[in-house]
Coordinates of C-alpha atoms in Angstrom, one line a residue:
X1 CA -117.7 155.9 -18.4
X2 CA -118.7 157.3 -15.5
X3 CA -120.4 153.9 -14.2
X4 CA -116.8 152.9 -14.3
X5 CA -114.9 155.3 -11.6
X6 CA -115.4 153.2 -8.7
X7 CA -112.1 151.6 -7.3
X8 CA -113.2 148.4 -8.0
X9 CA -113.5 149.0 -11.5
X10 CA -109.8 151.0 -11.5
X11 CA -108.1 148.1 -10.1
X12 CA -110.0 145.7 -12.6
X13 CA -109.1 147.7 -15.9
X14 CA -105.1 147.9 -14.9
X15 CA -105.0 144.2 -13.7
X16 CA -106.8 143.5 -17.4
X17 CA -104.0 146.0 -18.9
X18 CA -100.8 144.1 -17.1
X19 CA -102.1 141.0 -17.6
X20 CA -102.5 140.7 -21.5
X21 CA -98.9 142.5 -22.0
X22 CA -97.5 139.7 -19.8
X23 CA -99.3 137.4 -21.2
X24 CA -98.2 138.6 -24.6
X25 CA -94.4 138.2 -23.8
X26 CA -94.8 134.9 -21.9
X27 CA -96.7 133.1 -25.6
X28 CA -93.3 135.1 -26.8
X29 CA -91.0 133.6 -25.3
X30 CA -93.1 129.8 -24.8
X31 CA -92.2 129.4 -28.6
X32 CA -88.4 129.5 -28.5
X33 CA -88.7 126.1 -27.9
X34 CA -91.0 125.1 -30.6
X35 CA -89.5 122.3 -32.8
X36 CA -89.4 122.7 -36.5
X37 CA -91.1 119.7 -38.3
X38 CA -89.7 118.4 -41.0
X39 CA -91.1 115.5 -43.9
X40 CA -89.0 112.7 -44.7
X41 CA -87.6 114.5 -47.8
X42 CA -86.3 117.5 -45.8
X43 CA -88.6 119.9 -46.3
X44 CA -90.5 122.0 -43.6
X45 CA -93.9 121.1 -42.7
X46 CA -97.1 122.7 -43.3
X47 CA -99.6 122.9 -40.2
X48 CA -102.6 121.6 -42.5
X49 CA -104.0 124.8 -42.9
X50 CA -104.0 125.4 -47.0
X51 CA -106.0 128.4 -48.5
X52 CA -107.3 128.4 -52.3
X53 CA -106.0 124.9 -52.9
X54 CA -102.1 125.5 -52.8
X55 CA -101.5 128.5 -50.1
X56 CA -99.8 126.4 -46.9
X57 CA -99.0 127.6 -43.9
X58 CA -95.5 126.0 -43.0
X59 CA -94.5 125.6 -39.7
X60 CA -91.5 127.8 -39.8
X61 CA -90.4 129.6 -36.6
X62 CA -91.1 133.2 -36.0
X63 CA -88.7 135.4 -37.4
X64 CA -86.1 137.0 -35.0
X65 CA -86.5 140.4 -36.2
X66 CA -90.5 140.2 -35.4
X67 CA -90.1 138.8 -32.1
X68 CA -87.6 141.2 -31.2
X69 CA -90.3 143.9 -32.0
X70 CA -92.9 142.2 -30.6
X71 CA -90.8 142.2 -27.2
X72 CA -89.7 146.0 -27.5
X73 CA -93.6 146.5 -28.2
X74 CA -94.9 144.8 -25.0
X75 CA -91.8 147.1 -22.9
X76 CA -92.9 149.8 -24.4
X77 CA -96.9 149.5 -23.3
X78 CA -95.5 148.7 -19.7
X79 CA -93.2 152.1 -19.7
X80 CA -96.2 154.2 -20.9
X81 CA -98.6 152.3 -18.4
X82 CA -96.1 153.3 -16.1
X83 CA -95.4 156.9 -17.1
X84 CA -99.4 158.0 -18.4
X85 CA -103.0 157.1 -17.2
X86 CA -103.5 154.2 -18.5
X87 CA -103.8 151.5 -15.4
X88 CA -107.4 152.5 -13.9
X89 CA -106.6 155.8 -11.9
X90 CA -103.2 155.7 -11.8
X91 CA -101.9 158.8 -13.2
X92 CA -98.6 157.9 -14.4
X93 CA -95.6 159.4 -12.7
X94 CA -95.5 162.4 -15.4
X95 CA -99.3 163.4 -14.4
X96 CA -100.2 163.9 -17.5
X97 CA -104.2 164.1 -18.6
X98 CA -105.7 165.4 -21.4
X99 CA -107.9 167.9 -19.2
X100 CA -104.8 169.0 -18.2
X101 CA -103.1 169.3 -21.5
X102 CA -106.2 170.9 -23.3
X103 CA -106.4 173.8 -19.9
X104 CA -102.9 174.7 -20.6
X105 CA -103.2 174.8 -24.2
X106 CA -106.4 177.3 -23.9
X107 CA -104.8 179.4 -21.3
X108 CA -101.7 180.0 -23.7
X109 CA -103.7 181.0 -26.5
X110 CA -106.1 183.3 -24.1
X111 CA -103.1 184.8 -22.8
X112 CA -102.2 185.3 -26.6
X113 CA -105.4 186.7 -27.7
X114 CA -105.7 189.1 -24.4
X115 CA -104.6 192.0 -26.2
X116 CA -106.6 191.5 -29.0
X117 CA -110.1 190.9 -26.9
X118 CA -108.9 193.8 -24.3
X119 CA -110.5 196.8 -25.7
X120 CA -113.9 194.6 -26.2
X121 CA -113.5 194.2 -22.2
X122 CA -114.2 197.8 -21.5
X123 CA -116.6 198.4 -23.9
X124 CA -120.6 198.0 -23.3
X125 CA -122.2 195.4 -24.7
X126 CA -124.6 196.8 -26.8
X127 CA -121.6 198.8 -28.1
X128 CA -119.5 195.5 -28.7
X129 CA -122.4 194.0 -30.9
X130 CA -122.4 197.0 -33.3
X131 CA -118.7 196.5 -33.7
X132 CA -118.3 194.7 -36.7
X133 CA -115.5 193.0 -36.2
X134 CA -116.6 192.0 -32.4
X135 CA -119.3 190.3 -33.9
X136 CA -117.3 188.4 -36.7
X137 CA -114.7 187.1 -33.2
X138 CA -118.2 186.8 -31.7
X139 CA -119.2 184.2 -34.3
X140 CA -116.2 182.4 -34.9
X141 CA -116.6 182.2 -30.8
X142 CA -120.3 180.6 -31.1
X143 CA -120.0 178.1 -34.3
X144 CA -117.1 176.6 -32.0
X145 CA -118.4 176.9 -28.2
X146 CA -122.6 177.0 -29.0
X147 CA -123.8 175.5 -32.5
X148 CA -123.8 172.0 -31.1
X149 CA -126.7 172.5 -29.5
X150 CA -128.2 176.1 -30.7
X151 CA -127.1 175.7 -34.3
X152 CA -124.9 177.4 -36.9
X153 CA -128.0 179.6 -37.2
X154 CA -128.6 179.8 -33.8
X155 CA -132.5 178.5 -34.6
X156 CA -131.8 176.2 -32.1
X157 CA -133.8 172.4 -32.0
X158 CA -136.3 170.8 -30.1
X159 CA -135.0 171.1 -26.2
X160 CA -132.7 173.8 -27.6
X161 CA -133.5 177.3 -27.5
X162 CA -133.9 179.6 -30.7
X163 CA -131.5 182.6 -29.8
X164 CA -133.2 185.1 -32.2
X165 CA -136.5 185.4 -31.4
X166 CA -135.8 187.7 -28.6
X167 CA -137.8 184.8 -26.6
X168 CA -135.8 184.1 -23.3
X169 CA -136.4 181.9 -20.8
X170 CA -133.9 183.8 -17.8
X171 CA -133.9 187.3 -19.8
X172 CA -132.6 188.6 -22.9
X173 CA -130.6 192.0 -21.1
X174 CA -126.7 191.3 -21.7
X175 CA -126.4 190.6 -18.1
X176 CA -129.0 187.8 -17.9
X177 CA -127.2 186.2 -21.1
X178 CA -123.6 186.8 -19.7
X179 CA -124.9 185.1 -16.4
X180 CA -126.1 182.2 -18.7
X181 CA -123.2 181.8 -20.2
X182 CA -121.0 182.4 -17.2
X183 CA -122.5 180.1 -15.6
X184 CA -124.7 177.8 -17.2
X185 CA -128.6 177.3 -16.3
X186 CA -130.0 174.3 -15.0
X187 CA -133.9 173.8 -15.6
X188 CA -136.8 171.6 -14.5
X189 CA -139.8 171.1 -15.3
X190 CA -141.1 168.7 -12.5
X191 CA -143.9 165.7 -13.2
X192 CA -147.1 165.8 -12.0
X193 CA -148.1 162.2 -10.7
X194 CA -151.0 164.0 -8.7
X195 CA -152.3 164.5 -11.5
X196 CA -154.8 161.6 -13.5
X197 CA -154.6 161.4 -17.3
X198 CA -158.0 163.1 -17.9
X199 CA -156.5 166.4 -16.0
X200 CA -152.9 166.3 -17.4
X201 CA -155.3 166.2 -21.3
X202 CA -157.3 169.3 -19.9
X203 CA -154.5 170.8 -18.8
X204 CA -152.6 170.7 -21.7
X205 CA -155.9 172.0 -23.4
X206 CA -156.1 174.9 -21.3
X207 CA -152.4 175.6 -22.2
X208 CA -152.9 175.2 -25.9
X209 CA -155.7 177.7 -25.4
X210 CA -153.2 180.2 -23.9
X211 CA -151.1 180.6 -27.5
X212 CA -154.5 180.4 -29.8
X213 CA -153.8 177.1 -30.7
X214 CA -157.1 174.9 -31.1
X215 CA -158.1 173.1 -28.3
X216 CA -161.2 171.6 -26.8
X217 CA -163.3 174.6 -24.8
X218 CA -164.6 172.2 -22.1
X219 CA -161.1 170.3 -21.3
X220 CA -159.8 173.9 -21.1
X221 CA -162.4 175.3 -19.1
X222 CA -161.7 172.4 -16.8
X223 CA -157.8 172.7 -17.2
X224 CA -157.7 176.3 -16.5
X225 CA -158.8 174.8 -12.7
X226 CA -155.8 172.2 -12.9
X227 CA -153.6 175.1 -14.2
X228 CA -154.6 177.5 -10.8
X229 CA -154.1 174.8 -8.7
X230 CA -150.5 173.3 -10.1
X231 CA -149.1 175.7 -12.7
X232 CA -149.5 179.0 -10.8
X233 CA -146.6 179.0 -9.0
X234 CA -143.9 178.9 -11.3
X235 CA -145.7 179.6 -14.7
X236 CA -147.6 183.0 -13.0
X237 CA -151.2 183.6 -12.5
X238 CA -151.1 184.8 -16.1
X239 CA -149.0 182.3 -17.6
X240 CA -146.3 184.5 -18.8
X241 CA -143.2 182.4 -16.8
X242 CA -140.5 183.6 -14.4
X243 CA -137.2 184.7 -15.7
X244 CA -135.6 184.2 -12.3
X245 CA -137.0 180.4 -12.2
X246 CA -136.6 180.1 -15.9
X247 CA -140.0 178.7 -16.3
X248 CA -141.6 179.5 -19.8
X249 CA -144.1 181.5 -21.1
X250 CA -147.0 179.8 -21.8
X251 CA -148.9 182.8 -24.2
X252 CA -145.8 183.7 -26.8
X253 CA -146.4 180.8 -29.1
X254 CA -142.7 179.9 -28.5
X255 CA -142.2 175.9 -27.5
X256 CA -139.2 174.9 -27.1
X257 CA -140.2 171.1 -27.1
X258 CA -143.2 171.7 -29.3
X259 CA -147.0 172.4 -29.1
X260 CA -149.0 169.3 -29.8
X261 CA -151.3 167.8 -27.0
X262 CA -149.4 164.5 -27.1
X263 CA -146.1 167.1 -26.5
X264 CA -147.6 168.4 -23.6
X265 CA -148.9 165.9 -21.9
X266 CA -145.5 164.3 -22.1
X267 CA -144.1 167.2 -21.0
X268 CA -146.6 167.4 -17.7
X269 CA -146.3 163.9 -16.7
X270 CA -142.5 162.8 -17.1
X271 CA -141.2 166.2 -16.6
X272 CA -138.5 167.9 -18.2
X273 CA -134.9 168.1 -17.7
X274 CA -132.5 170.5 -19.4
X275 CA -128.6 171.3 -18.8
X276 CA -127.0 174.8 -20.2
X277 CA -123.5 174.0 -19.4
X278 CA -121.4 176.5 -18.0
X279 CA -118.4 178.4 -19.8
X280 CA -116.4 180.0 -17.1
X281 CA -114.3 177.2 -17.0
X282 CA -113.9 176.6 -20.8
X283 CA -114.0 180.7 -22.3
X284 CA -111.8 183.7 -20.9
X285 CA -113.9 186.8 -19.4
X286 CA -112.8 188.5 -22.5
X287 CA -114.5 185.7 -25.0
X288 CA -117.3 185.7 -23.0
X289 CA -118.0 189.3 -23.1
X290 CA -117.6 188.9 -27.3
X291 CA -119.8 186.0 -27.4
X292 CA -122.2 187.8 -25.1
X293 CA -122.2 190.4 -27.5
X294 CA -123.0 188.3 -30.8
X295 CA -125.7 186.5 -29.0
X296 CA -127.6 189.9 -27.8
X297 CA -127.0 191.0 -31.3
X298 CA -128.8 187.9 -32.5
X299 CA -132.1 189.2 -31.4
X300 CA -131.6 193.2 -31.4
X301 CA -129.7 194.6 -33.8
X302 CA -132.0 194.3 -36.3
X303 CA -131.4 196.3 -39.3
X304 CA -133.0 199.6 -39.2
X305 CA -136.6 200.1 -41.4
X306 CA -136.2 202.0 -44.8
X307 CA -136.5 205.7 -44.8
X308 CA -140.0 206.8 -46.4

């Protein structure tokens, strides 16, 4: 929709919008007039129109009771054209929007639940995820705000991080992730049209090589060169990424878009793009700090080894 915000388009859509209601009660009221037609016996007469042999349509007039509803329908799409968004970016004399209705509907039921999530406010982190019950408001919080795109498991998908493997691509300490979910992340991985095909296969080579996946010794050998020249910068000397640039390790065995040679070379030549969308504007501070919670838990409160 949003190719569809310019003014041009606004006045288009509510022109469309008045037109067909008027339209509507003009063919209304342009049968008022119509003429019954009757055979030479008396009777009504059909239109022609016969269905399964002996179903015709007569040309009777429209009953009064249905063209009276018909009429109060068409006043009542002009009155709520006129009162709600509904002609282009007209807002309707009442204001209303849904964004508007959905804010005021979360504020009241954060201001509801404040006294509830207060105590989890003051709390540490760390001690918020050994809370049981944190964590159980902490899930509820995730299924309904996260496992889109992360999962119900929180495995995550291809593009979408796994939030257990204690893998993080801008730091797994309860501030990084509260950031993160604060305010969302933005990453890109840039394309490399410098590059010709034969380096962007060495490369990827050379990076296979860095996670003990097979890969061709000489294409490495040469990518590790490519790698020096391009890669260093954000990825590190030594491959291991940049929390503050988000950029990924490239020696965990962790992919997020996956490992294969085809993968990567995909990867270096078109680049990637990927959105974390901020939840300031959507969660309270006190739902944050819960979810922020059950996320850290995800990857370390593991349960505690067995006594010997």
């Amino acid at each position: 929709m949003s190719d569809f915000l310019g003014g041009g388009w606004s006045t288009y859509i509510a022109l469309v919008a008045l037109l067909g209601i008027f339209w509507c009660i003009w063919l209304l009221f342009s049968q008022r007039k119509a003429k019954v037609i009757h055979t030479a016996d008396g009777a009504v007469a059909d239109t022609g129109h016969v269905w399964d042999d002996d179903l015709r349509e007569l040309n009777n007039p429209l009953p009064g009771w249905w063209k009276w509803m018909f009429l109060i329908s068409c006043i009542f799409g002009l009155l709520y054209l006129v009162l709600y968004p509904g002609l282009g970016s007209f807002p309707g004399i009442l204001g209303y929007s849904t964004d508007g209705a959905l804010m005021s509907s979360m504020t009241t039921a954060n201001d509801e639940l404040k006294p509830v999530y207060a105590k989890y406010v003051k709390m540490d982190v760390v001690q918020v995820a050994a809370d049981p019950k944190a964590r159980e408001m902490g899930q509820r919080l995730f299924l309904n705000s996260c496992a889109q795109c992360h999962g119900s498991d929180a495995g995550g998908a291809k593009g979408f991080p796994n939030l257990t493997d204690g893998d993080w691509l801008y730091g797994g300490s309860p501030e990084n992730i509260k950031t993160t979910i604060t305010n969302g992340r933005g990453g890109v991985m840039p394309p490399f049209p410098q590059l010709d095909s034969k380096q962007i296969v060495d490369v990827a080579n050379y990076v296979r090589s860095l996670s003990g996946l097979p890969a061709d010794d000489l294409k490495a050998a040469r990518g590790a060169e490519v790698f020096k020249a391009n890669c260093v910068a954000c990825h590190g000397a030594d491959a291991k990424g940049n929390i503050a640039l988000g950029s990924p390790n490239l020696t965990d065995k962790t992919w997020l878009y996956g490992s294969s040679e085809a993968t990567i070379v995909e990867t270096v030549t078109k680049g990637r793009t990927a959105m974390m969308p901020a939840q300031d504007k959507v969660l309270s501070p006190e739902k944050i700090q819960l979810l922020t919670a059950y996320v850290w838990g995800l990857s370390n409160n593991k349960p505690a080894p067995a006594a010997k």
